[in-house]
mmCIF file of C-alpha atoms in Angstrom:
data_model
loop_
_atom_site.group_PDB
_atom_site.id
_atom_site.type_symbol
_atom_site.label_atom_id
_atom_site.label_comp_id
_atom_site.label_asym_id
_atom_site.label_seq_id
_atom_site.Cartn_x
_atom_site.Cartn_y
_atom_site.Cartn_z
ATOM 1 C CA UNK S 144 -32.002 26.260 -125.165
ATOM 2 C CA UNK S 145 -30.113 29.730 -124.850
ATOM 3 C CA UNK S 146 -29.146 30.957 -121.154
ATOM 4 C CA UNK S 147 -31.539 33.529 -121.348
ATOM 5 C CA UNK S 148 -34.086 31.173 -121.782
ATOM 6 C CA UNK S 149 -32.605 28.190 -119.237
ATOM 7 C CA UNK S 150 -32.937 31.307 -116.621
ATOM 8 C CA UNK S 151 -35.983 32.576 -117.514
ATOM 9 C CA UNK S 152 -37.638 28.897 -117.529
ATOM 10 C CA UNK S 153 -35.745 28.492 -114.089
ATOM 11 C CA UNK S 154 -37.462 31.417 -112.281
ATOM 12 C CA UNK S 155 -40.812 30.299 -113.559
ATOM 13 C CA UNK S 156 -40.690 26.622 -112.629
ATOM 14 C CA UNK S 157 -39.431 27.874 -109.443
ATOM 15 C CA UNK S 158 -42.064 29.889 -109.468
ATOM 16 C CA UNK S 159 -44.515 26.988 -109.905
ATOM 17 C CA UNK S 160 -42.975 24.720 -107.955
ATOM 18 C CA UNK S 161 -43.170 27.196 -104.717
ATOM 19 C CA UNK S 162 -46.988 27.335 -105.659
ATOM 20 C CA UNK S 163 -47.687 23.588 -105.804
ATOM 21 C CA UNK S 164 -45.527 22.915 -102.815
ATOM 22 C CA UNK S 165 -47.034 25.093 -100.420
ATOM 23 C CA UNK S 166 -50.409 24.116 -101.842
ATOM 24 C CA UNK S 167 -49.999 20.700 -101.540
ATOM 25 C CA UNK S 168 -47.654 21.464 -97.887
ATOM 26 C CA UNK S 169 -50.606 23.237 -96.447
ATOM 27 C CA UNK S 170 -53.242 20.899 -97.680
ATOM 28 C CA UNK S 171 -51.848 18.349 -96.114
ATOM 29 C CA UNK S 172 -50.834 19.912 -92.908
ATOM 30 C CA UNK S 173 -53.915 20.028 -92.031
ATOM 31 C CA UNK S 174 -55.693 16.668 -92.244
ATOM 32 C CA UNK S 175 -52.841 14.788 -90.194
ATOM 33 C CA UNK S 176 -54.165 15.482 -86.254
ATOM 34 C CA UNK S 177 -51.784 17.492 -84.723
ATOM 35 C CA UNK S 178 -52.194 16.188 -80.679
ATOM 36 C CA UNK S 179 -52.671 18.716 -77.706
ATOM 37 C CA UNK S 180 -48.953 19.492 -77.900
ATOM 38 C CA UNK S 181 -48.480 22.814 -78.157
ATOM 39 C CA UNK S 182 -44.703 22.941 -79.759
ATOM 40 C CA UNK S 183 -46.046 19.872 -82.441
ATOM 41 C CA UNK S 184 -49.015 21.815 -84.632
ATOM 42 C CA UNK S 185 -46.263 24.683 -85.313
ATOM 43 C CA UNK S 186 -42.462 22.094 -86.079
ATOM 44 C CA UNK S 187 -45.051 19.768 -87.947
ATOM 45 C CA UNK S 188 -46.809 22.605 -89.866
ATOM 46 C CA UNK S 189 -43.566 24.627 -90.695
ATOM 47 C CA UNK S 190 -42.376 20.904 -91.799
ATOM 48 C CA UNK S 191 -44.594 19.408 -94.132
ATOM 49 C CA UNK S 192 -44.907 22.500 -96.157
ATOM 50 C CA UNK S 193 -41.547 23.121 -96.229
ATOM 51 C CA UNK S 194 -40.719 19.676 -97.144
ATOM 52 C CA UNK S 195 -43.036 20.299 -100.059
ATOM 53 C CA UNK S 196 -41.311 23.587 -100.815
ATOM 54 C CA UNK S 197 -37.788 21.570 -101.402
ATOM 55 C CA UNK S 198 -39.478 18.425 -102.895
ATOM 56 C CA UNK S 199 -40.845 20.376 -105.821
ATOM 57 C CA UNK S 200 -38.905 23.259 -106.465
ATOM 58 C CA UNK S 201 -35.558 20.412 -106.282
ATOM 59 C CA UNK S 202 -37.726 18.479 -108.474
ATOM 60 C CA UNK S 203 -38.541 21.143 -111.023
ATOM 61 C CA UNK S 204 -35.269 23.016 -111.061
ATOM 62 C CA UNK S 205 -33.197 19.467 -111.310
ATOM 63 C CA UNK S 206 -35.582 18.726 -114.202
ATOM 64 C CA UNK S 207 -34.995 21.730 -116.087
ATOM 65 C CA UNK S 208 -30.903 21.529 -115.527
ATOM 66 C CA UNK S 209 -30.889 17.859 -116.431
ATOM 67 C CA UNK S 210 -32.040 18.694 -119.843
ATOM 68 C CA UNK S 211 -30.468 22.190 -120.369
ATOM 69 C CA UNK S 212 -27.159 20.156 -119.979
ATOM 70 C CA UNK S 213 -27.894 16.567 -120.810
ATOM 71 C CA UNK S 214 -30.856 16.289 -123.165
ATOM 72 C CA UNK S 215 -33.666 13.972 -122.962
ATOM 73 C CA UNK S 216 -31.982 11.344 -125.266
ATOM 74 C CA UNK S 217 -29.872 10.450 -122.177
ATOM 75 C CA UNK S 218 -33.458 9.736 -120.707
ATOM 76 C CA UNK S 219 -32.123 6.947 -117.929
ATOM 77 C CA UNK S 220 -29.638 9.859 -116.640
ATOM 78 C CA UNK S 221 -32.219 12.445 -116.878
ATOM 79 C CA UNK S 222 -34.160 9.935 -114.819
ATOM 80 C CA UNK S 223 -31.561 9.222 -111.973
ATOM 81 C CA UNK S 224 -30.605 13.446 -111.439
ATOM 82 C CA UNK S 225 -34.300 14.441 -111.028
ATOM 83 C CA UNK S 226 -35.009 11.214 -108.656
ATOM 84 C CA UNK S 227 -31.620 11.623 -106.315
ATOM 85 C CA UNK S 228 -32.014 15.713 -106.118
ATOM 86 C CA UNK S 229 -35.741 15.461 -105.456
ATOM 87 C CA UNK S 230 -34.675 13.591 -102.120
ATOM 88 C CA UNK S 231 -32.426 15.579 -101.481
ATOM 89 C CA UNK S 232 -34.944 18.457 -101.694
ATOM 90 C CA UNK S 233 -37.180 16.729 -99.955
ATOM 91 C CA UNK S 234 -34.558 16.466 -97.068
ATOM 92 C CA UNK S 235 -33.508 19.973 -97.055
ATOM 93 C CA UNK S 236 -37.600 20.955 -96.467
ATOM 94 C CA UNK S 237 -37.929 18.877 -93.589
ATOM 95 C CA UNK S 238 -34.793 19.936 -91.913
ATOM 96 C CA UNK S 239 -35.421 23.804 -92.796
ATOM 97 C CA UNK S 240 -38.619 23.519 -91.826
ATOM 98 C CA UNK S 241 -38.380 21.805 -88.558
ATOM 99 C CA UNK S 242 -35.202 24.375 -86.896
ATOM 100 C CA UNK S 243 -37.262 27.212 -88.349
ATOM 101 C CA UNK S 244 -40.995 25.744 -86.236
ATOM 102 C CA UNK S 245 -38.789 24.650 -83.510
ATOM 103 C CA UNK S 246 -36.807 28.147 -83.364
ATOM 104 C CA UNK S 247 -40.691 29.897 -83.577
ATOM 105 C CA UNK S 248 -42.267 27.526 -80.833
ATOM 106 C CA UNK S 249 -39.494 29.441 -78.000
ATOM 107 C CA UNK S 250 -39.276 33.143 -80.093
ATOM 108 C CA UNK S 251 -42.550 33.911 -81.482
ATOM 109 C CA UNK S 252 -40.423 35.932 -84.369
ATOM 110 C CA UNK S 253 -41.579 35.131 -87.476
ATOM 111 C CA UNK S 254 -37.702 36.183 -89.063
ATOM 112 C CA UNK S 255 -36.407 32.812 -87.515
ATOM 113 C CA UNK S 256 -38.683 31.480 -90.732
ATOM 114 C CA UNK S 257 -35.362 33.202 -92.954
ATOM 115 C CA UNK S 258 -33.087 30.535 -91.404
ATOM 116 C CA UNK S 259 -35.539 27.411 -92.902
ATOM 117 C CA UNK S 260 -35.679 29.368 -96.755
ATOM 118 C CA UNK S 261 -32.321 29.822 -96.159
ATOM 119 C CA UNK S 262 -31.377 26.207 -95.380
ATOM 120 C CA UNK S 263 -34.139 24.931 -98.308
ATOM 121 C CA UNK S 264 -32.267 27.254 -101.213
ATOM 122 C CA UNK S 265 -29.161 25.564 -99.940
ATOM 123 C CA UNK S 266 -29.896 21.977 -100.349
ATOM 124 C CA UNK S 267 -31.712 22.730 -102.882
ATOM 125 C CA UNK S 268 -29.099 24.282 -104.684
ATOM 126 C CA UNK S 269 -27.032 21.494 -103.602
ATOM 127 C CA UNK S 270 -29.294 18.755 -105.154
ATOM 128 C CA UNK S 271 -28.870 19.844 -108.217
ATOM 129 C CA UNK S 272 -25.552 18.414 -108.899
ATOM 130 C CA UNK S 273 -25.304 16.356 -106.131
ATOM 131 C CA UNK S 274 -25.678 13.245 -108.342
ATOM 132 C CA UNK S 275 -22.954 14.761 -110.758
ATOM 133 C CA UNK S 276 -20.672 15.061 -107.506
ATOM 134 C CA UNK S 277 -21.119 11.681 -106.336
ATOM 135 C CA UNK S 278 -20.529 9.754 -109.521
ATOM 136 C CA UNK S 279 -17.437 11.722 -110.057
ATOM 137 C CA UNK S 280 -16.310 10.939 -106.686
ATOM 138 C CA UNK S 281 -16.908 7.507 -107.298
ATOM 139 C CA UNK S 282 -15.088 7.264 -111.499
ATOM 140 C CA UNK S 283 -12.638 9.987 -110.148
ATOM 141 C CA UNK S 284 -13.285 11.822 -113.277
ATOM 142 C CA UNK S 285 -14.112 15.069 -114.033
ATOM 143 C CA UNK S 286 -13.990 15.979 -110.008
ATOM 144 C CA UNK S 287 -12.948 19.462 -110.531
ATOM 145 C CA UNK S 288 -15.726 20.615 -113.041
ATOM 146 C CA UNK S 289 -18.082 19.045 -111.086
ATOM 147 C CA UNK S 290 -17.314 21.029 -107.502
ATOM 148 C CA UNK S 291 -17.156 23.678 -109.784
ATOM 149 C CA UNK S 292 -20.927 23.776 -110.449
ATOM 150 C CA UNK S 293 -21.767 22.730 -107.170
ATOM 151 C CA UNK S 294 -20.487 25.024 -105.931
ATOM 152 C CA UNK S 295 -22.085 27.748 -108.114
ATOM 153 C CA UNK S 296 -25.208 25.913 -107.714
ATOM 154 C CA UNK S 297 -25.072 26.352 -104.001
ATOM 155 C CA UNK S 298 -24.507 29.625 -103.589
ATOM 156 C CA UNK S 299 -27.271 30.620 -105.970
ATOM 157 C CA UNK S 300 -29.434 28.549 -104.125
ATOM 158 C CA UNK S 301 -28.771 29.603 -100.662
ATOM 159 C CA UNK S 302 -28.981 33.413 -102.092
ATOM 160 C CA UNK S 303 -32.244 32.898 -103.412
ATOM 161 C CA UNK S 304 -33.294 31.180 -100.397
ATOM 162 C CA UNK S 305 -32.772 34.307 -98.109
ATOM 163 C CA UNK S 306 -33.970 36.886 -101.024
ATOM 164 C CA UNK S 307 -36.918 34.985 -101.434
ATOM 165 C CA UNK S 308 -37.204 34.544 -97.306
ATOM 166 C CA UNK S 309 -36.986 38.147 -97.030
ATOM 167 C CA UNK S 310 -39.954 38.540 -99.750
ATOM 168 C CA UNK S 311 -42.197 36.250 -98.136
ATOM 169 C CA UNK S 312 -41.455 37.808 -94.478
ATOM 170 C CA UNK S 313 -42.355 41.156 -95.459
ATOM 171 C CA UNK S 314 -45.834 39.866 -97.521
ATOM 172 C CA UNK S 315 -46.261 37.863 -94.130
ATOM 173 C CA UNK S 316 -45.758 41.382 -91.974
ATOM 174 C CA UNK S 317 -48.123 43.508 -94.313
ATOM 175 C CA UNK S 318 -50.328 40.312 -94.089
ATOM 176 C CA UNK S 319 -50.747 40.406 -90.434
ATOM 177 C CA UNK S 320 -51.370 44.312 -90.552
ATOM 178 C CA UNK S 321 -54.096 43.945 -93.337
ATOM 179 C CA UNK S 322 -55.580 41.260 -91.590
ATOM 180 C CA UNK S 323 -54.960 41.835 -87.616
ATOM 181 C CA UNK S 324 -56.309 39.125 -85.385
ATOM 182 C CA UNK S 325 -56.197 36.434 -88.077
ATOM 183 C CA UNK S 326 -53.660 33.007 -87.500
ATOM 184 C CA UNK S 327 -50.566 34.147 -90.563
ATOM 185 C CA UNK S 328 -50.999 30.325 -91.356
ATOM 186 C CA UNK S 329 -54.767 31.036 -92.612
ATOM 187 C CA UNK S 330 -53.485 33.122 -94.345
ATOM 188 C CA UNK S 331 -53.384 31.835 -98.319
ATOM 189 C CA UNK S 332 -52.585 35.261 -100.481
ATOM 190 C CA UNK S 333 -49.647 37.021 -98.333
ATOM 191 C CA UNK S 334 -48.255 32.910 -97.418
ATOM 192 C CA UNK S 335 -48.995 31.957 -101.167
ATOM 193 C CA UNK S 336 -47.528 34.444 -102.809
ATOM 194 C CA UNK S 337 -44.391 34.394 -100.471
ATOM 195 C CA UNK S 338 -43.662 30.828 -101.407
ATOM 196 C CA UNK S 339 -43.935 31.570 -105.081
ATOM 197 C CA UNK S 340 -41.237 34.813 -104.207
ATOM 198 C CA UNK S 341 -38.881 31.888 -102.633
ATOM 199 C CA UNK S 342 -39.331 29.025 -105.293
ATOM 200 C CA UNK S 343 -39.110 31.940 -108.225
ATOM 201 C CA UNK S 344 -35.790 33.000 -106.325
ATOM 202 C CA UNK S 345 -33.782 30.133 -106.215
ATOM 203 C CA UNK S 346 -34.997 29.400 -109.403
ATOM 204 C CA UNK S 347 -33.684 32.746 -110.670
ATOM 205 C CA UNK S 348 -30.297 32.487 -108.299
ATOM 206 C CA UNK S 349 -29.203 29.123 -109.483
ATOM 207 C CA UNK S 350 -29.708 29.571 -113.063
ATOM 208 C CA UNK S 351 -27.989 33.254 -112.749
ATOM 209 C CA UNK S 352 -25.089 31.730 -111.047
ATOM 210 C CA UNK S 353 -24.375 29.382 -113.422
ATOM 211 C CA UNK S 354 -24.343 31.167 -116.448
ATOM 212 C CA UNK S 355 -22.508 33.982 -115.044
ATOM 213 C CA UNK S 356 -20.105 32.141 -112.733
ATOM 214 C CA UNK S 357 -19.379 29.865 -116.031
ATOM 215 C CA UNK S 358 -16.089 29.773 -117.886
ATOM 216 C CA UNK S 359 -16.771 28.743 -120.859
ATOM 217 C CA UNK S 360 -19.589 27.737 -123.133
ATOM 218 C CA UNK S 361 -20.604 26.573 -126.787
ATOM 219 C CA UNK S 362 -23.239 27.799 -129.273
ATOM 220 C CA UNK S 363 -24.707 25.527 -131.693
ATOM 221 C CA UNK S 364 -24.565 28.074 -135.150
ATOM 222 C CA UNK S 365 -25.655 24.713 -137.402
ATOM 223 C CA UNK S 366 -26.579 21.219 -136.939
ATOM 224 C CA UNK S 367 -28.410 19.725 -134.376
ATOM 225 C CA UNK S 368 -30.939 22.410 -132.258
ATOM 226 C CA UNK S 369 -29.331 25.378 -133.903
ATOM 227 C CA UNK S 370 -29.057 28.797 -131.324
ATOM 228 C CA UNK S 371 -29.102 26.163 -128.526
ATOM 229 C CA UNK S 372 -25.752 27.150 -125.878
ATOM 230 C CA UNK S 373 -24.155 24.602 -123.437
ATOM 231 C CA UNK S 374 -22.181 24.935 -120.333
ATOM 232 C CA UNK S 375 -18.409 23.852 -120.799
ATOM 233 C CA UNK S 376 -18.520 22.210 -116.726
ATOM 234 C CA UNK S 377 -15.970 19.492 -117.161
ATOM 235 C CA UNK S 378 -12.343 18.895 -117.274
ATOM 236 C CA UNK S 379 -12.812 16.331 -120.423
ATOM 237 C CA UNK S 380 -16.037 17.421 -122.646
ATOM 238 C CA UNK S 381 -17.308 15.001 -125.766
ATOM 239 C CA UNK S 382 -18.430 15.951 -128.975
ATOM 240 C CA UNK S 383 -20.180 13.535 -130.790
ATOM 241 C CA UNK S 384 -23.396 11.744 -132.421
ATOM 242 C CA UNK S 385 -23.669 8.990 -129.369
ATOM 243 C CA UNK S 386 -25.898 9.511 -126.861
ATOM 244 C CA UNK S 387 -23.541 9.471 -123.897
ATOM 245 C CA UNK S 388 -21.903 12.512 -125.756
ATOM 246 C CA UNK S 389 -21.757 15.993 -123.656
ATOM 247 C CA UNK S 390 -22.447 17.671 -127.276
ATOM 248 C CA UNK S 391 -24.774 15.781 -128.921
ATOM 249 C CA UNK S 392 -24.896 16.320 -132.530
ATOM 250 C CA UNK S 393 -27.666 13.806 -133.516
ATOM 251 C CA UNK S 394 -28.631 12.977 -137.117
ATOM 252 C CA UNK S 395 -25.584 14.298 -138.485
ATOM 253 C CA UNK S 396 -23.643 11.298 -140.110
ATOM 254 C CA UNK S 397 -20.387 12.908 -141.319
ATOM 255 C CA UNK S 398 -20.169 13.102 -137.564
ATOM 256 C CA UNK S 399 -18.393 10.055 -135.778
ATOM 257 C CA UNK S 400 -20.357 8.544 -132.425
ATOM 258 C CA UNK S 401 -17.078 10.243 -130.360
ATOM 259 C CA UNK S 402 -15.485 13.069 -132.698
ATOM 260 C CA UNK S 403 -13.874 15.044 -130.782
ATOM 261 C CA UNK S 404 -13.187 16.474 -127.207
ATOM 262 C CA UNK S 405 -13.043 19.544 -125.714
ATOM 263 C CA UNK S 406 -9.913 19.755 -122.725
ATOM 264 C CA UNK S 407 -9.683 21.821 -119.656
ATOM 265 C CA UNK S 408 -5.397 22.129 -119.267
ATOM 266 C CA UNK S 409 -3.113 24.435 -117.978
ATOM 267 C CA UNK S 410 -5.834 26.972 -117.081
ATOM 268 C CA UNK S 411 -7.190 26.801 -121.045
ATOM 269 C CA UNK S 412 -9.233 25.084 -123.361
ATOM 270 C CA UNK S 413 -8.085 22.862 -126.157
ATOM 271 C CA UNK S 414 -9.923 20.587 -128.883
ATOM 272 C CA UNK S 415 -8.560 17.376 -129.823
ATOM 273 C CA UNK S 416 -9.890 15.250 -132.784
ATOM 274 C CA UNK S 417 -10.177 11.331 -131.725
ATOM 275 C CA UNK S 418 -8.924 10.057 -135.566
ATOM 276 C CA UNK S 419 -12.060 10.485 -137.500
ATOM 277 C CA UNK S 420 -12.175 10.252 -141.102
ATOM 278 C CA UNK S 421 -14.014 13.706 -141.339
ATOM 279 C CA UNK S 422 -11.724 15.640 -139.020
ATOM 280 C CA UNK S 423 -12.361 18.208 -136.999
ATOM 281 C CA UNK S 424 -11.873 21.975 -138.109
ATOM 282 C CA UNK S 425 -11.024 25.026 -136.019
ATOM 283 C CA UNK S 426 -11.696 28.495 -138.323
ATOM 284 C CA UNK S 427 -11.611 25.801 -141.452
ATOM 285 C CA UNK S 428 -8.339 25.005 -140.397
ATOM 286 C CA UNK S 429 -7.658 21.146 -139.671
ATOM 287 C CA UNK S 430 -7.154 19.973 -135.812
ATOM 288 C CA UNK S 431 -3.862 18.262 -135.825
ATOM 289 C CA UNK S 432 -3.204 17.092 -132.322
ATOM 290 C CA UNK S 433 -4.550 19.341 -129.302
ATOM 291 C CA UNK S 434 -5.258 22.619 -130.578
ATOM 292 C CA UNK S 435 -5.793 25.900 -127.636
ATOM 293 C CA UNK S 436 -8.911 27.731 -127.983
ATOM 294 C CA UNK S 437 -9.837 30.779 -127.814
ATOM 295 C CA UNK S 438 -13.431 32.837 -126.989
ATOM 296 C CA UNK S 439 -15.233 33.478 -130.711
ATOM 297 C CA UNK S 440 -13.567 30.087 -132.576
ATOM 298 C CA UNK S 441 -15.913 28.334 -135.148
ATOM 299 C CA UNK S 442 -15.262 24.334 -134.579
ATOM 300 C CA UNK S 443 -16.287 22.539 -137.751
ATOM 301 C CA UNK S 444 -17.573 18.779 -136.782
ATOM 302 C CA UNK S 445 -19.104 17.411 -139.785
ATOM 303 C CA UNK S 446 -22.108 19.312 -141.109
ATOM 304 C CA UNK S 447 -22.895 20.819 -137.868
ATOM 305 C CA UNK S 448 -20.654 24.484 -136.681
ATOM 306 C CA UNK S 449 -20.066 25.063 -133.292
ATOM 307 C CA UNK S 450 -18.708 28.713 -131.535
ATOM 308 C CA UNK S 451 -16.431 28.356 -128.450
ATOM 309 C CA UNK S 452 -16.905 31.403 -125.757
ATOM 310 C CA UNK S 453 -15.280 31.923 -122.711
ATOM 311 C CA UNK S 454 -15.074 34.748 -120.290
ATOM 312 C CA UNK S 455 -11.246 34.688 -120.529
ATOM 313 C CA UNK S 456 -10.067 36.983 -123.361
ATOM 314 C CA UNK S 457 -7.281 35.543 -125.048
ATOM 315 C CA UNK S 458 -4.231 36.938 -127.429
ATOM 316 C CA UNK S 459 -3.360 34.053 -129.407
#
């Protein structure tokens, strides 16, 4: 999958997701009985759709990352990213939900809503790697690449949560003036729509800031999924036919199960061959220990060619 596509397919399962979530949010909002409380109908309707909101947009964005960067023939990791951000998601509804209905219940300003989109595109964003994060806490490997896109992750979520906020609050204000006299909540095209505006959004925000905040990446030229581009997000990144590889190059077998590794040292990327009969070839010239790279190199792994790009310009 190119970038352009990974962001593109990003904004429009965001998109969905927002749809689904506030469907499904306001559906069930209101068949649980809400008590004569007057403070509980509003935390426990601004909850459950929000929750929603974060469940799927967390679940469809972590999908959609989980493959862009680890492919479906690591299906048990694929698994465990989706399952771990979608709770996380589904936390960062609830809690974004509930300040912004508690906030409402003493205001009455519908703007205080910006604070909950705001909160959801942050854990959101944050669920996304938070898997990555913790195992690499836990191996103490790769820590660096990981905060890296966490980072990057969270501030395009938590962007896209308040330009998506500020979306839905204005559909919500020309709402209310199209339909004066009418409860905002009965609303379903200024509310629908304005849901779709925040999951499209963060969808658009977190796949923006990872390809642009990105260092370095690699384009598949021949071999396995030719065109497709990867994210370079780790201090140590494998090349190789196994599935546990960061580049997979399946169904190539001049390629050894680890061939080769790409290094983040000194501030710049090398490529070191692991011993392989084959070899591994930088502009057809052989890798003999670690060799530096540099944006626009052609790395020769069996049958399959492979062009290194970074944003870093370099000389030599």
């Amino acid at each position: 999958m190119s970038f352009r596509f990974f962001v593109w397919y990003c904004t429009v399962g965001g998109a969905w997701a927002g749809f689904f979530g506030w469907l499904l949010g306001r559906l069930l909002a209101q068949t649980i009985p809400t008590g004569n409380d007057k403070i509980f109908p509003v935390i426990q309707h601004s909850s459950i759709v929000a929750l929603f909101l974060g469940l799927s947009v967390a679940l469809a964005l972590s999908y959609l990352d989980a493959v862009f960067n680890v492919t479906l023939q690591q299906l048990g990791t694929v698994i465990v990213r989706v399952f771990v951000a979608t709770l996380v998601g589904i936390f960062g509804g609830l809690l974004g939900g509930f300040i912004g209905g508690a906030i409402y219940h003493w205001t009455q300003w519908d703007s205080v809503f910006l604070l909950s989109w705001i909160i959801v595109g942050f854990l959101v964003g944050t669920s996304i790697s938070f898997f990555q994060v913790f195992m690499s806490l836990v191996s103490q490997k790769d820590v660096s690449g990981s905060l890296n896109k966490f980072i990057k992750c969270v501030v395009g979520g938590t962007i896209g949560g308040l330009l998506g906020g500020i979306i839905a609050l204005v559909l919500l204000k020309i709402g209310n003036v199209l339909f004066e006299g009418r409860d905002h909540n009965a609303l379903w095209s200024p509310t629908g729509i304005g849901f779709v505006a925040i999951g499209a959004c963060i969808g658009l925000l977190v796949g923006l800031a990872q390809v642009m905040l990105t260092e370095a990446w690699i384009k598949v030229e021949a071999g396995f999924r030719p065109g497709r581009e990867m994210l370079i997000q780790k201090d140590k990144t494998t090349i190789g036919r196994a599935e546990g590889s960061d580049i997979g190059l399946y169904g190539d077998m001049e390629v050894e199960k680890t061939h080769a590794n790409i290094i983040l040292d000194g501030g710049r990327y090398w490529i070191e061959d692991l011993g392989t009969p084959g070899g591994t070839y930088v502009n057809d010239k052989k890798v003999e220990g670690k060799t530096p790279l540099k944006a626009g190199d052609v790395i020769r792994v069996g049958k399959s060619l492979l062009v290194f790009n970074e944003r870093v310009k370099r000389k030599d």
